[in-house]
């Protein structure tokens, strides 16, 4: 067993390594909330690395994701069961995935059920979309895919806000918040996705249609945040949202991404507001 102090250091280290976008707002959160959100992000990142793995065969991905989903449905799964599951893949999977049991242990016990509920549903949905080879043909399928890989992040965040101080938020707006952030990435990574044979654009959609879909969801994300009163929660949500909006603006101007100076400026504006 790893003690909580070591777990905290390890978790923050992995957050920094795996996502600067989320490390920044997580680092500003108060104790308790920081551990809950950090653990949730790392649990979801652990399974995301399975779904996105460039070399793992589809049947292995499906088997891993479905088994994780089944294990997390029960309260009596053990660290050993996860280690046994990952053992044949320990040379293939990244460390953030192999340490899934650590991230679960890092989560405050009273928030664990909420985090695992969303992670379990996400793993199940990811397995479904690996089986479909991520082929999206219409808006309904895009909605379904983005719900599982990102909308559920919004749902899980809303559950944690409620756990933290009783904050109530709209579930559909929470889903739109996650979905909007995800589709900014879809716009940004289209060429990279195409190189690995993946296309998240519905049939007949180009940049303009995906842009309109993204802007619609980001506008709903603004409404989501407007309903929140807790300063720490507003700040957490606004940092990735404002970074996503700035990235969208850069994409419209033909740039690939925003530079580090712009990121720092946006973060400072949100924090000082």
PDB file of C-alpha atoms in Angstrom:
ATOM      1  CA  UNK A   1       0.000   0.000   0.000  1.00  0.00           C
ATOM      2  CA  UNK A   2       1.234   3.488  -0.851  1.00  0.00           C
ATOM      3  CA  UNK A   3       0.622   6.192   1.743  1.00  0.00           C
ATOM      4  CA  UNK A   4      -1.475   9.220   0.773  1.00  0.00           C
ATOM      5  CA  UNK A   5       1.439  11.670   0.786  1.00  0.00           C
ATOM      6  CA  UNK A   6       3.394   9.591  -1.737  1.00  0.00           C
ATOM      7  CA  UNK A   7       0.209   9.004  -3.737  1.00  0.00           C
ATOM      8  CA  UNK A   8      -0.431  12.741  -3.901  1.00  0.00           C
ATOM      9  CA  UNK A   9       3.085  13.430  -5.206  1.00  0.00           C
ATOM     10  CA  UNK A  10       2.762  10.620  -7.752  1.00  0.00           C
ATOM     11  CA  UNK A  11      -0.697  11.738  -8.886  1.00  0.00           C
ATOM     12  CA  UNK A  12       0.327  15.363  -9.417  1.00  0.00           C
ATOM     13  CA  UNK A  13       3.413  14.190 -11.307  1.00  0.00           C
ATOM     14  CA  UNK A  14       1.289  12.060 -13.640  1.00  0.00           C
ATOM     15  CA  UNK A  15      -1.259  14.844 -14.104  1.00  0.00           C
ATOM     16  CA  UNK A  16       1.517  17.170 -15.215  1.00  0.00           C
ATOM     17  CA  UNK A  17       2.921  14.532 -17.583  1.00  0.00           C
ATOM     18  CA  UNK A  18      -0.400  13.550 -19.145  1.00  0.00           C
ATOM     19  CA  UNK A  19      -2.330  16.824 -19.420  1.00  0.00           C
ATOM     20  CA  UNK A  20      -1.180  20.371 -18.875  1.00  0.00           C
ATOM     21  CA  UNK A  21      -4.722  21.522 -19.709  1.00  0.00           C
ATOM     22  CA  UNK A  22      -6.140  19.799 -16.631  1.00  0.00           C
ATOM     23  CA  UNK A  23      -3.066  19.924 -14.394  1.00  0.00           C
ATOM     24  CA  UNK A  24      -3.311  23.721 -14.225  1.00  0.00           C
ATOM     25  CA  UNK A  25      -6.915  24.001 -12.924  1.00  0.00           C
ATOM     26  CA  UNK A  26      -6.488  20.932 -10.667  1.00  0.00           C
ATOM     27  CA  UNK A  27      -3.422  22.517  -9.053  1.00  0.00           C
ATOM     28  CA  UNK A  28      -5.576  25.477  -7.917  1.00  0.00           C
ATOM     29  CA  UNK A  29      -8.232  23.332  -6.214  1.00  0.00           C
ATOM     30  CA  UNK A  30      -8.506  23.106  -2.406  1.00  0.00           C
ATOM     31  CA  UNK A  31      -7.595  19.919  -0.541  1.00  0.00           C
ATOM     32  CA  UNK A  32     -10.200  17.193  -0.881  1.00  0.00           C
ATOM     33  CA  UNK A  33     -11.577  18.533  -4.133  1.00  0.00           C
ATOM     34  CA  UNK A  34      -8.082  18.386  -5.653  1.00  0.00           C
ATOM     35  CA  UNK A  35      -7.718  14.693  -4.783  1.00  0.00           C
ATOM     36  CA  UNK A  36     -11.205  13.807  -6.045  1.00  0.00           C
ATOM     37  CA  UNK A  37     -10.795  15.557  -9.404  1.00  0.00           C
ATOM     38  CA  UNK A  38      -7.178  14.426  -9.782  1.00  0.00           C
ATOM     39  CA  UNK A  39      -8.096  10.800  -9.133  1.00  0.00           C
ATOM     40  CA  UNK A  40     -11.068  11.015 -11.507  1.00  0.00           C
ATOM     41  CA  UNK A  41      -8.972  12.467 -14.313  1.00  0.00           C
ATOM     42  CA  UNK A  42      -6.248   9.822 -13.881  1.00  0.00           C
ATOM     43  CA  UNK A  43      -8.780   6.944 -13.796  1.00  0.00           C
ATOM     44  CA  UNK A  44     -10.297   8.187 -17.042  1.00  0.00           C
ATOM     45  CA  UNK A  45      -6.873   8.828 -18.565  1.00  0.00           C
ATOM     46  CA  UNK A  46      -5.896   5.249 -17.672  1.00  0.00           C
ATOM     47  CA  UNK A  47      -8.700   3.772 -19.770  1.00  0.00           C
ATOM     48  CA  UNK A  48      -8.351   6.409 -22.507  1.00  0.00           C
ATOM     49  CA  UNK A  49      -4.778   5.196 -23.067  1.00  0.00           C
ATOM     50  CA  UNK A  50      -6.161   1.716 -23.766  1.00  0.00           C
ATOM     51  CA  UNK A  51      -8.719   3.022 -26.280  1.00  0.00           C
ATOM     52  CA  UNK A  52      -6.119   5.199 -28.049  1.00  0.00           C
ATOM     53  CA  UNK A  53      -3.235   2.710 -27.969  1.00  0.00           C
ATOM     54  CA  UNK A  54      -1.603   2.717 -31.432  1.00  0.00           C
ATOM     55  CA  UNK A  55      -0.424  -0.923 -31.421  1.00  0.00           C
ATOM     56  CA  UNK A  56      -2.806  -2.889 -29.195  1.00  0.00           C
ATOM     57  CA  UNK A  57      -5.179  -5.084 -31.279  1.00  0.00           C
ATOM     58  CA  UNK A  58      -8.860  -4.121 -31.178  1.00  0.00           C
ATOM     59  CA  UNK A  59      -9.914  -7.396 -29.513  1.00  0.00           C
ATOM     60  CA  UNK A  60      -7.394  -6.809 -26.692  1.00  0.00           C
ATOM     61  CA  UNK A  61      -8.689  -3.261 -26.195  1.00  0.00           C
ATOM     62  CA  UNK A  62     -12.296  -4.457 -26.077  1.00  0.00           C
ATOM     63  CA  UNK A  63     -11.460  -7.256 -23.629  1.00  0.00           C
ATOM     64  CA  UNK A  64      -9.493  -4.938 -21.312  1.00  0.00           C
ATOM     65  CA  UNK A  65     -12.102  -2.169 -21.343  1.00  0.00           C
ATOM     66  CA  UNK A  66     -15.041  -4.535 -20.816  1.00  0.00           C
ATOM     67  CA  UNK A  67     -13.269  -6.333 -17.962  1.00  0.00           C
ATOM     68  CA  UNK A  68     -12.370  -3.031 -16.257  1.00  0.00           C
ATOM     69  CA  UNK A  69     -16.002  -1.956 -16.617  1.00  0.00           C
ATOM     70  CA  UNK A  70     -17.231  -5.188 -15.021  1.00  0.00           C
ATOM     71  CA  UNK A  71     -14.686  -4.984 -12.181  1.00  0.00           C
ATOM     72  CA  UNK A  72     -15.592  -1.386 -11.347  1.00  0.00           C
ATOM     73  CA  UNK A  73     -19.307  -2.221 -11.223  1.00  0.00           C
ATOM     74  CA  UNK A  74     -18.725  -4.123  -7.999  1.00  0.00           C
ATOM     75  CA  UNK A  75     -17.498  -2.745  -4.689  1.00  0.00           C
ATOM     76  CA  UNK A  76     -15.401  -5.803  -3.907  1.00  0.00           C
ATOM     77  CA  UNK A  77     -12.892  -5.744  -6.778  1.00  0.00           C
ATOM     78  CA  UNK A  78      -9.295  -5.885  -5.616  1.00  0.00           C
ATOM     79  CA  UNK A  79      -6.019  -4.272  -6.590  1.00  0.00           C
ATOM     80  CA  UNK A  80      -4.772  -7.798  -7.363  1.00  0.00           C
ATOM     81  CA  UNK A  81      -7.553  -8.343  -9.923  1.00  0.00           C
ATOM     82  CA  UNK A  82      -6.502  -5.216 -11.837  1.00  0.00           C
ATOM     83  CA  UNK A  83      -2.835  -6.231 -11.656  1.00  0.00           C
ATOM     84  CA  UNK A  84      -3.690  -9.711 -12.954  1.00  0.00           C
ATOM     85  CA  UNK A  85      -5.686  -8.160 -15.806  1.00  0.00           C
ATOM     86  CA  UNK A  86      -2.808  -5.879 -16.841  1.00  0.00           C
ATOM     87  CA  UNK A  87      -0.011  -8.441 -16.362  1.00  0.00           C
ATOM     88  CA  UNK A  88      -0.003  -9.773 -19.988  1.00  0.00           C
ATOM     89  CA  UNK A  89       0.073  -6.167 -21.264  1.00  0.00           C
ATOM     90  CA  UNK A  90       2.575  -4.668 -18.806  1.00  0.00           C
ATOM     91  CA  UNK A  91       5.149  -4.066 -21.559  1.00  0.00           C
ATOM     92  CA  UNK A  92       2.574  -2.449 -23.856  1.00  0.00           C
ATOM     93  CA  UNK A  93       0.436  -0.243 -21.628  1.00  0.00           C
ATOM     94  CA  UNK A  94       1.650   3.117 -20.264  1.00  0.00           C
ATOM     95  CA  UNK A  95       2.323   3.479 -16.557  1.00  0.00           C
ATOM     96  CA  UNK A  96      -0.707   5.741 -16.021  1.00  0.00           C
ATOM     97  CA  UNK A  97      -2.900   2.746 -17.003  1.00  0.00           C
ATOM     98  CA  UNK A  98      -0.978   0.144 -15.011  1.00  0.00           C
ATOM     99  CA  UNK A  99      -1.383   2.338 -11.902  1.00  0.00           C
ATOM    100  CA  UNK A 100      -5.206   2.469 -12.122  1.00  0.00           C
ATOM    101  CA  UNK A 101      -5.578   0.911  -8.653  1.00  0.00           C
ATOM    102  CA  UNK A 102      -3.367   3.688  -7.217  1.00  0.00           C
ATOM    103  CA  UNK A 103      -5.598   6.387  -8.694  1.00  0.00           C
ATOM    104  CA  UNK A 104      -8.674   4.714  -7.198  1.00  0.00           C
ATOM    105  CA  UNK A 105      -6.923   4.569  -3.816  1.00  0.00           C
ATOM    106  CA  UNK A 106      -5.967   8.264  -4.155  1.00  0.00           C
ATOM    107  CA  UNK A 107      -9.619   9.310  -4.406  1.00  0.00           C
ATOM    108  CA  UNK A 108     -11.311  10.427  -1.159  1.00  0.00           C
ATOM    109  CA  UNK A 109     -13.350   7.349  -0.064  1.00  0.00           C
ATOM    110  CA  UNK A 110     -16.661   9.243   0.033  1.00  0.00           C
ATOM    111  CA  UNK A 111     -16.217  10.313  -3.621  1.00  0.00           C
ATOM    112  CA  UNK A 112     -14.926   6.987  -4.971  1.00  0.00           C
ATOM    113  CA  UNK A 113     -18.332   5.572  -5.979  1.00  0.00           C
ATOM    114  CA  UNK A 114     -19.088   8.664  -8.105  1.00  0.00           C
ATOM    115  CA  UNK A 115     -15.704   8.500  -9.858  1.00  0.00           C
ATOM    116  CA  UNK A 116     -15.876   4.767 -10.500  1.00  0.00           C
ATOM    117  CA  UNK A 117     -19.473   4.959 -11.755  1.00  0.00           C
ATOM    118  CA  UNK A 118     -18.514   7.330 -14.570  1.00  0.00           C
ATOM    119  CA  UNK A 119     -15.218   5.517 -15.282  1.00  0.00           C
ATOM    120  CA  UNK A 120     -17.035   2.189 -15.519  1.00  0.00           C
ATOM    121  CA  UNK A 121     -19.617   3.589 -17.962  1.00  0.00           C
ATOM    122  CA  UNK A 122     -16.865   5.252 -20.003  1.00  0.00           C
ATOM    123  CA  UNK A 123     -14.903   1.984 -20.316  1.00  0.00           C
ATOM    124  CA  UNK A 124     -18.060   0.212 -21.513  1.00  0.00           C
ATOM    125  CA  UNK A 125     -18.753   2.921 -24.107  1.00  0.00           C
ATOM    126  CA  UNK A 126     -15.144   3.000 -25.297  1.00  0.00           C
ATOM    127  CA  UNK A 127     -15.228  -0.783 -25.844  1.00  0.00           C
ATOM    128  CA  UNK A 128     -18.350  -0.309 -27.966  1.00  0.00           C
ATOM    129  CA  UNK A 129     -16.650   2.322 -30.141  1.00  0.00           C
ATOM    130  CA  UNK A 130     -13.448   0.298 -30.549  1.00  0.00           C
ATOM    131  CA  UNK A 131     -15.690  -2.505 -31.881  1.00  0.00           C
ATOM    132  CA  UNK A 132     -17.257   0.001 -34.308  1.00  0.00           C
ATOM    133  CA  UNK A 133     -13.740   1.072 -35.405  1.00  0.00           C
ATOM    134  CA  UNK A 134     -14.698   4.672 -34.505  1.00  0.00           C
ATOM    135  CA  UNK A 135     -16.623   5.042 -37.767  1.00  0.00           C
ATOM    136  CA  UNK A 136     -19.090   7.882 -37.277  1.00  0.00           C
ATOM    137  CA  UNK A 137     -21.687   8.496 -39.988  1.00  0.00           C
ATOM    138  CA  UNK A 138     -24.192  10.959 -38.517  1.00  0.00           C
ATOM    139  CA  UNK A 139     -24.694  13.490 -35.728  1.00  0.00           C
ATOM    140  CA  UNK A 140     -26.416  10.933 -33.476  1.00  0.00           C
ATOM    141  CA  UNK A 141     -23.336   8.714 -33.592  1.00  0.00           C
ATOM    142  CA  UNK A 142     -21.062  11.716 -32.946  1.00  0.00           C
ATOM    143  CA  UNK A 143     -23.241  12.607 -29.930  1.00  0.00           C
ATOM    144  CA  UNK A 144     -22.992   9.027 -28.675  1.00  0.00           C
ATOM    145  CA  UNK A 145     -19.202   8.807 -29.062  1.00  0.00           C
ATOM    146  CA  UNK A 146     -18.521  12.198 -27.493  1.00  0.00           C
ATOM    147  CA  UNK A 147     -20.880  11.369 -24.624  1.00  0.00           C
ATOM    148  CA  UNK A 148     -18.813   8.334 -23.667  1.00  0.00           C
ATOM    149  CA  UNK A 149     -15.349   9.844 -24.041  1.00  0.00           C
ATOM    150  CA  UNK A 150     -16.068  13.373 -22.756  1.00  0.00           C
ATOM    151  CA  UNK A 151     -19.674  14.044 -21.767  1.00  0.00           C
ATOM    152  CA  UNK A 152     -19.202  11.559 -18.947  1.00  0.00           C
ATOM    153  CA  UNK A 153     -16.321  13.701 -17.678  1.00  0.00           C
ATOM    154  CA  UNK A 154     -18.855  16.524 -17.337  1.00  0.00           C
ATOM    155  CA  UNK A 155     -21.296  14.224 -15.517  1.00  0.00           C
ATOM    156  CA  UNK A 156     -18.570  13.031 -13.160  1.00  0.00           C
ATOM    157  CA  UNK A 157     -17.461  16.614 -12.444  1.00  0.00           C
ATOM    158  CA  UNK A 158     -21.044  17.580 -11.618  1.00  0.00           C
ATOM    159  CA  UNK A 159     -21.297  14.606  -9.251  1.00  0.00           C
ATOM    160  CA  UNK A 160     -18.112  15.772  -7.510  1.00  0.00           C
ATOM    161  CA  UNK A 161     -19.308  19.397  -7.210  1.00  0.00           C
ATOM    162  CA  UNK A 162     -22.426  18.044  -5.537  1.00  0.00           C
ATOM    163  CA  UNK A 163     -20.308  15.834  -3.242  1.00  0.00           C
ATOM    164  CA  UNK A 164     -18.075  18.785  -2.356  1.00  0.00           C
ATOM    165  CA  UNK A 165     -20.618  21.414  -1.325  1.00  0.00           C
ATOM    166  CA  UNK A 166     -24.056  20.433  -2.615  1.00  0.00           C
ATOM    167  CA  UNK A 167     -23.736  22.377  -5.912  1.00  0.00           C
ATOM    168  CA  UNK A 168     -26.549  21.389  -8.301  1.00  0.00           C
ATOM    169  CA  UNK A 169     -25.959  21.511 -12.062  1.00  0.00           C
ATOM    170  CA  UNK A 170     -27.867  20.525 -15.184  1.00  0.00           C
ATOM    171  CA  UNK A 171     -26.780  17.089 -16.477  1.00  0.00           C
ATOM    172  CA  UNK A 172     -27.313  17.929 -20.169  1.00  0.00           C
ATOM    173  CA  UNK A 173     -25.255  21.117 -19.830  1.00  0.00           C
ATOM    174  CA  UNK A 174     -22.548  19.127 -18.020  1.00  0.00           C
ATOM    175  CA  UNK A 175     -22.420  16.709 -20.972  1.00  0.00           C
ATOM    176  CA  UNK A 176     -22.193  19.628 -23.418  1.00  0.00           C
ATOM    177  CA  UNK A 177     -19.292  21.056 -21.402  1.00  0.00           C
ATOM    178  CA  UNK A 178     -17.279  17.841 -21.807  1.00  0.00           C
ATOM    179  CA  UNK A 179     -18.409  17.380 -25.398  1.00  0.00           C
ATOM    180  CA  UNK A 180     -17.347  20.908 -26.402  1.00  0.00           C
ATOM    181  CA  UNK A 181     -13.817  20.413 -25.056  1.00  0.00           C
ATOM    182  CA  UNK A 182     -13.570  17.056 -26.852  1.00  0.00           C
ATOM    183  CA  UNK A 183     -14.661  18.364 -30.248  1.00  0.00           C
ATOM    184  CA  UNK A 184     -12.062  21.140 -30.106  1.00  0.00           C
ATOM    185  CA  UNK A 185      -9.547  18.276 -30.006  1.00  0.00           C
ATOM    186  CA  UNK A 186     -11.321  16.505 -32.867  1.00  0.00           C
ATOM    187  CA  UNK A 187     -10.993  19.670 -34.969  1.00  0.00           C
ATOM    188  CA  UNK A 188      -7.354  20.102 -33.982  1.00  0.00           C
ATOM    189  CA  UNK A 189      -6.325  16.483 -34.567  1.00  0.00           C
ATOM    190  CA  UNK A 190      -8.149  15.658 -37.801  1.00  0.00           C
ATOM    191  CA  UNK A 191      -5.013  14.990 -39.867  1.00  0.00           C
ATOM    192  CA  UNK A 192      -3.401  12.962 -37.098  1.00  0.00           C
ATOM    193  CA  UNK A 193      -6.587  10.902 -36.667  1.00  0.00           C
ATOM    194  CA  UNK A 194      -6.804  10.330 -40.434  1.00  0.00           C
ATOM    195  CA  UNK A 195      -3.262   8.941 -40.447  1.00  0.00           C
ATOM    196  CA  UNK A 196      -4.392   6.184 -38.080  1.00  0.00           C
ATOM    197  CA  UNK A 197      -7.551   5.543 -40.112  1.00  0.00           C
ATOM    198  CA  UNK A 198      -9.982   7.218 -37.713  1.00  0.00           C
ATOM    199  CA  UNK A 199     -12.611   9.743 -38.764  1.00  0.00           C
ATOM    200  CA  UNK A 200     -14.855  11.396 -36.190  1.00  0.00           C
ATOM    201  CA  UNK A 201     -16.638  13.607 -38.754  1.00  0.00           C
ATOM    202  CA  UNK A 202     -20.156  12.529 -39.767  1.00  0.00           C
ATOM    203  CA  UNK A 203     -20.679  11.826 -43.480  1.00  0.00           C
ATOM    204  CA  UNK A 204     -20.672  15.065 -45.474  1.00  0.00           C
ATOM    205  CA  UNK A 205     -19.263  17.153 -42.621  1.00  0.00           C
ATOM    206  CA  UNK A 206     -16.236  19.378 -43.042  1.00  0.00           C
ATOM    207  CA  UNK A 207     -14.501  21.915 -40.820  1.00  0.00           C
ATOM    208  CA  UNK A 208     -17.471  24.332 -40.832  1.00  0.00           C
ATOM    209  CA  UNK A 209     -20.021  21.750 -39.657  1.00  0.00           C
ATOM    210  CA  UNK A 210     -17.761  20.426 -36.883  1.00  0.00           C
ATOM    211  CA  UNK A 211     -16.970  24.011 -35.906  1.00  0.00           C
ATOM    212  CA  UNK A 212     -20.692  24.848 -35.583  1.00  0.00           C
ATOM    213  CA  UNK A 213     -21.251  21.693 -33.492  1.00  0.00           C
ATOM    214  CA  UNK A 214     -18.329  22.632 -31.232  1.00  0.00           C
ATOM    215  CA  UNK A 215     -19.390  26.269 -30.816  1.00  0.00           C
ATOM    216  CA  UNK A 216     -22.931  25.157 -29.928  1.00  0.00           C
ATOM    217  CA  UNK A 217     -21.612  22.914 -27.145  1.00  0.00           C
ATOM    218  CA  UNK A 218     -19.187  25.552 -25.853  1.00  0.00           C
ATOM    219  CA  UNK A 219     -22.080  28.034 -25.637  1.00  0.00           C
ATOM    220  CA  UNK A 220     -23.975  25.467 -23.515  1.00  0.00           C
ATOM    221  CA  UNK A 221     -20.811  25.124 -21.402  1.00  0.00           C
ATOM    222  CA  UNK A 222     -21.014  28.867 -20.679  1.00  0.00           C
ATOM    223  CA  UNK A 223     -24.577  28.348 -19.444  1.00  0.00           C
ATOM    224  CA  UNK A 224     -23.389  25.414 -17.311  1.00  0.00           C
ATOM    225  CA  UNK A 225     -20.780  27.571 -15.567  1.00  0.00           C
ATOM    226  CA  UNK A 226     -23.202  30.507 -15.148  1.00  0.00           C
ATOM    227  CA  UNK A 227     -25.347  28.326 -12.874  1.00  0.00           C
ATOM    228  CA  UNK A 228     -22.443  27.596 -10.474  1.00  0.00           C
ATOM    229  CA  UNK A 229     -21.755  29.810  -7.447  1.00  0.00           C
ATOM    230  CA  UNK A 230     -18.678  28.179  -5.848  1.00  0.00           C
ATOM    231  CA  UNK A 231     -15.599  30.189  -6.820  1.00  0.00           C
ATOM    232  CA  UNK A 232     -13.181  27.221  -6.894  1.00  0.00           C
ATOM    233  CA  UNK A 233     -15.524  25.270  -9.165  1.00  0.00           C
ATOM    234  CA  UNK A 234     -16.113  28.215 -11.528  1.00  0.00           C
ATOM    235  CA  UNK A 235     -12.355  28.746 -11.805  1.00  0.00           C
ATOM    236  CA  UNK A 236     -11.733  25.045 -12.481  1.00  0.00           C
ATOM    237  CA  UNK A 237     -14.322  24.952 -15.276  1.00  0.00           C
ATOM    238  CA  UNK A 238     -13.381  28.289 -16.841  1.00  0.00           C
ATOM    239  CA  UNK A 239      -9.686  27.518 -17.376  1.00  0.00           C
ATOM    240  CA  UNK A 240     -10.145  24.594 -19.842  1.00  0.00           C
ATOM    241  CA  UNK A 241     -13.184  26.305 -21.395  1.00  0.00           C
ATOM    242  CA  UNK A 242     -11.323  29.556 -22.124  1.00  0.00           C
ATOM    243  CA  UNK A 243      -8.324  27.576 -23.425  1.00  0.00           C
ATOM    244  CA  UNK A 244     -10.688  25.638 -25.721  1.00  0.00           C
ATOM    245  CA  UNK A 245     -12.219  28.881 -27.038  1.00  0.00           C
ATOM    246  CA  UNK A 246      -8.751  30.324 -27.689  1.00  0.00           C
ATOM    247  CA  UNK A 247      -7.726  27.127 -29.506  1.00  0.00           C
ATOM    248  CA  UNK A 248     -10.859  27.357 -31.644  1.00  0.00           C
ATOM    249  CA  UNK A 249     -10.025  30.962 -32.518  1.00  0.00           C
ATOM    250  CA  UNK A 250      -6.480  29.903 -33.492  1.00  0.00           C
ATOM    251  CA  UNK A 251      -7.833  27.072 -35.684  1.00  0.00           C
ATOM    252  CA  UNK A 252     -10.120  29.524 -37.485  1.00  0.00           C
ATOM    253  CA  UNK A 253      -7.051  31.671 -38.164  1.00  0.00           C
ATOM    254  CA  UNK A 254      -5.211  28.690 -39.629  1.00  0.00           C
ATOM    255  CA  UNK A 255      -2.938  28.029 -36.643  1.00  0.00           C
ATOM    256  CA  UNK A 256      -2.524  24.589 -35.104  1.00  0.00           C
ATOM    257  CA  UNK A 257      -2.681  25.575 -31.443  1.00  0.00           C
ATOM    258  CA  UNK A 258      -2.172  28.394 -28.974  1.00  0.00           C
ATOM    259  CA  UNK A 259       1.301  29.183 -27.657  1.00  0.00           C
ATOM    260  CA  UNK A 260       2.469  28.842 -24.045  1.00  0.00           C
ATOM    261  CA  UNK A 261       2.364  32.610 -23.436  1.00  0.00           C
ATOM    262  CA  UNK A 262      -1.319  32.709 -24.432  1.00  0.00           C
ATOM    263  CA  UNK A 263      -2.061  29.772 -22.107  1.00  0.00           C
ATOM    264  CA  UNK A 264      -0.392  31.590 -19.188  1.00  0.00           C
ATOM    265  CA  UNK A 265      -2.257  34.822 -19.957  1.00  0.00           C
ATOM    266  CA  UNK A 266      -5.648  33.045 -20.073  1.00  0.00           C
ATOM    267  CA  UNK A 267      -5.000  31.161 -16.823  1.00  0.00           C
ATOM    268  CA  UNK A 268      -3.929  34.349 -15.041  1.00  0.00           C
ATOM    269  CA  UNK A 269      -7.019  36.220 -16.274  1.00  0.00           C
ATOM    270  CA  UNK A 270      -9.339  33.481 -14.935  1.00  0.00           C
ATOM    271  CA  UNK A 271      -7.525  33.136 -11.612  1.00  0.00           C
ATOM    272  CA  UNK A 272      -7.356  36.892 -10.977  1.00  0.00           C
ATOM    273  CA  UNK A 273     -10.975  37.522 -11.982  1.00  0.00           C
TER     274      UNK A 273
END
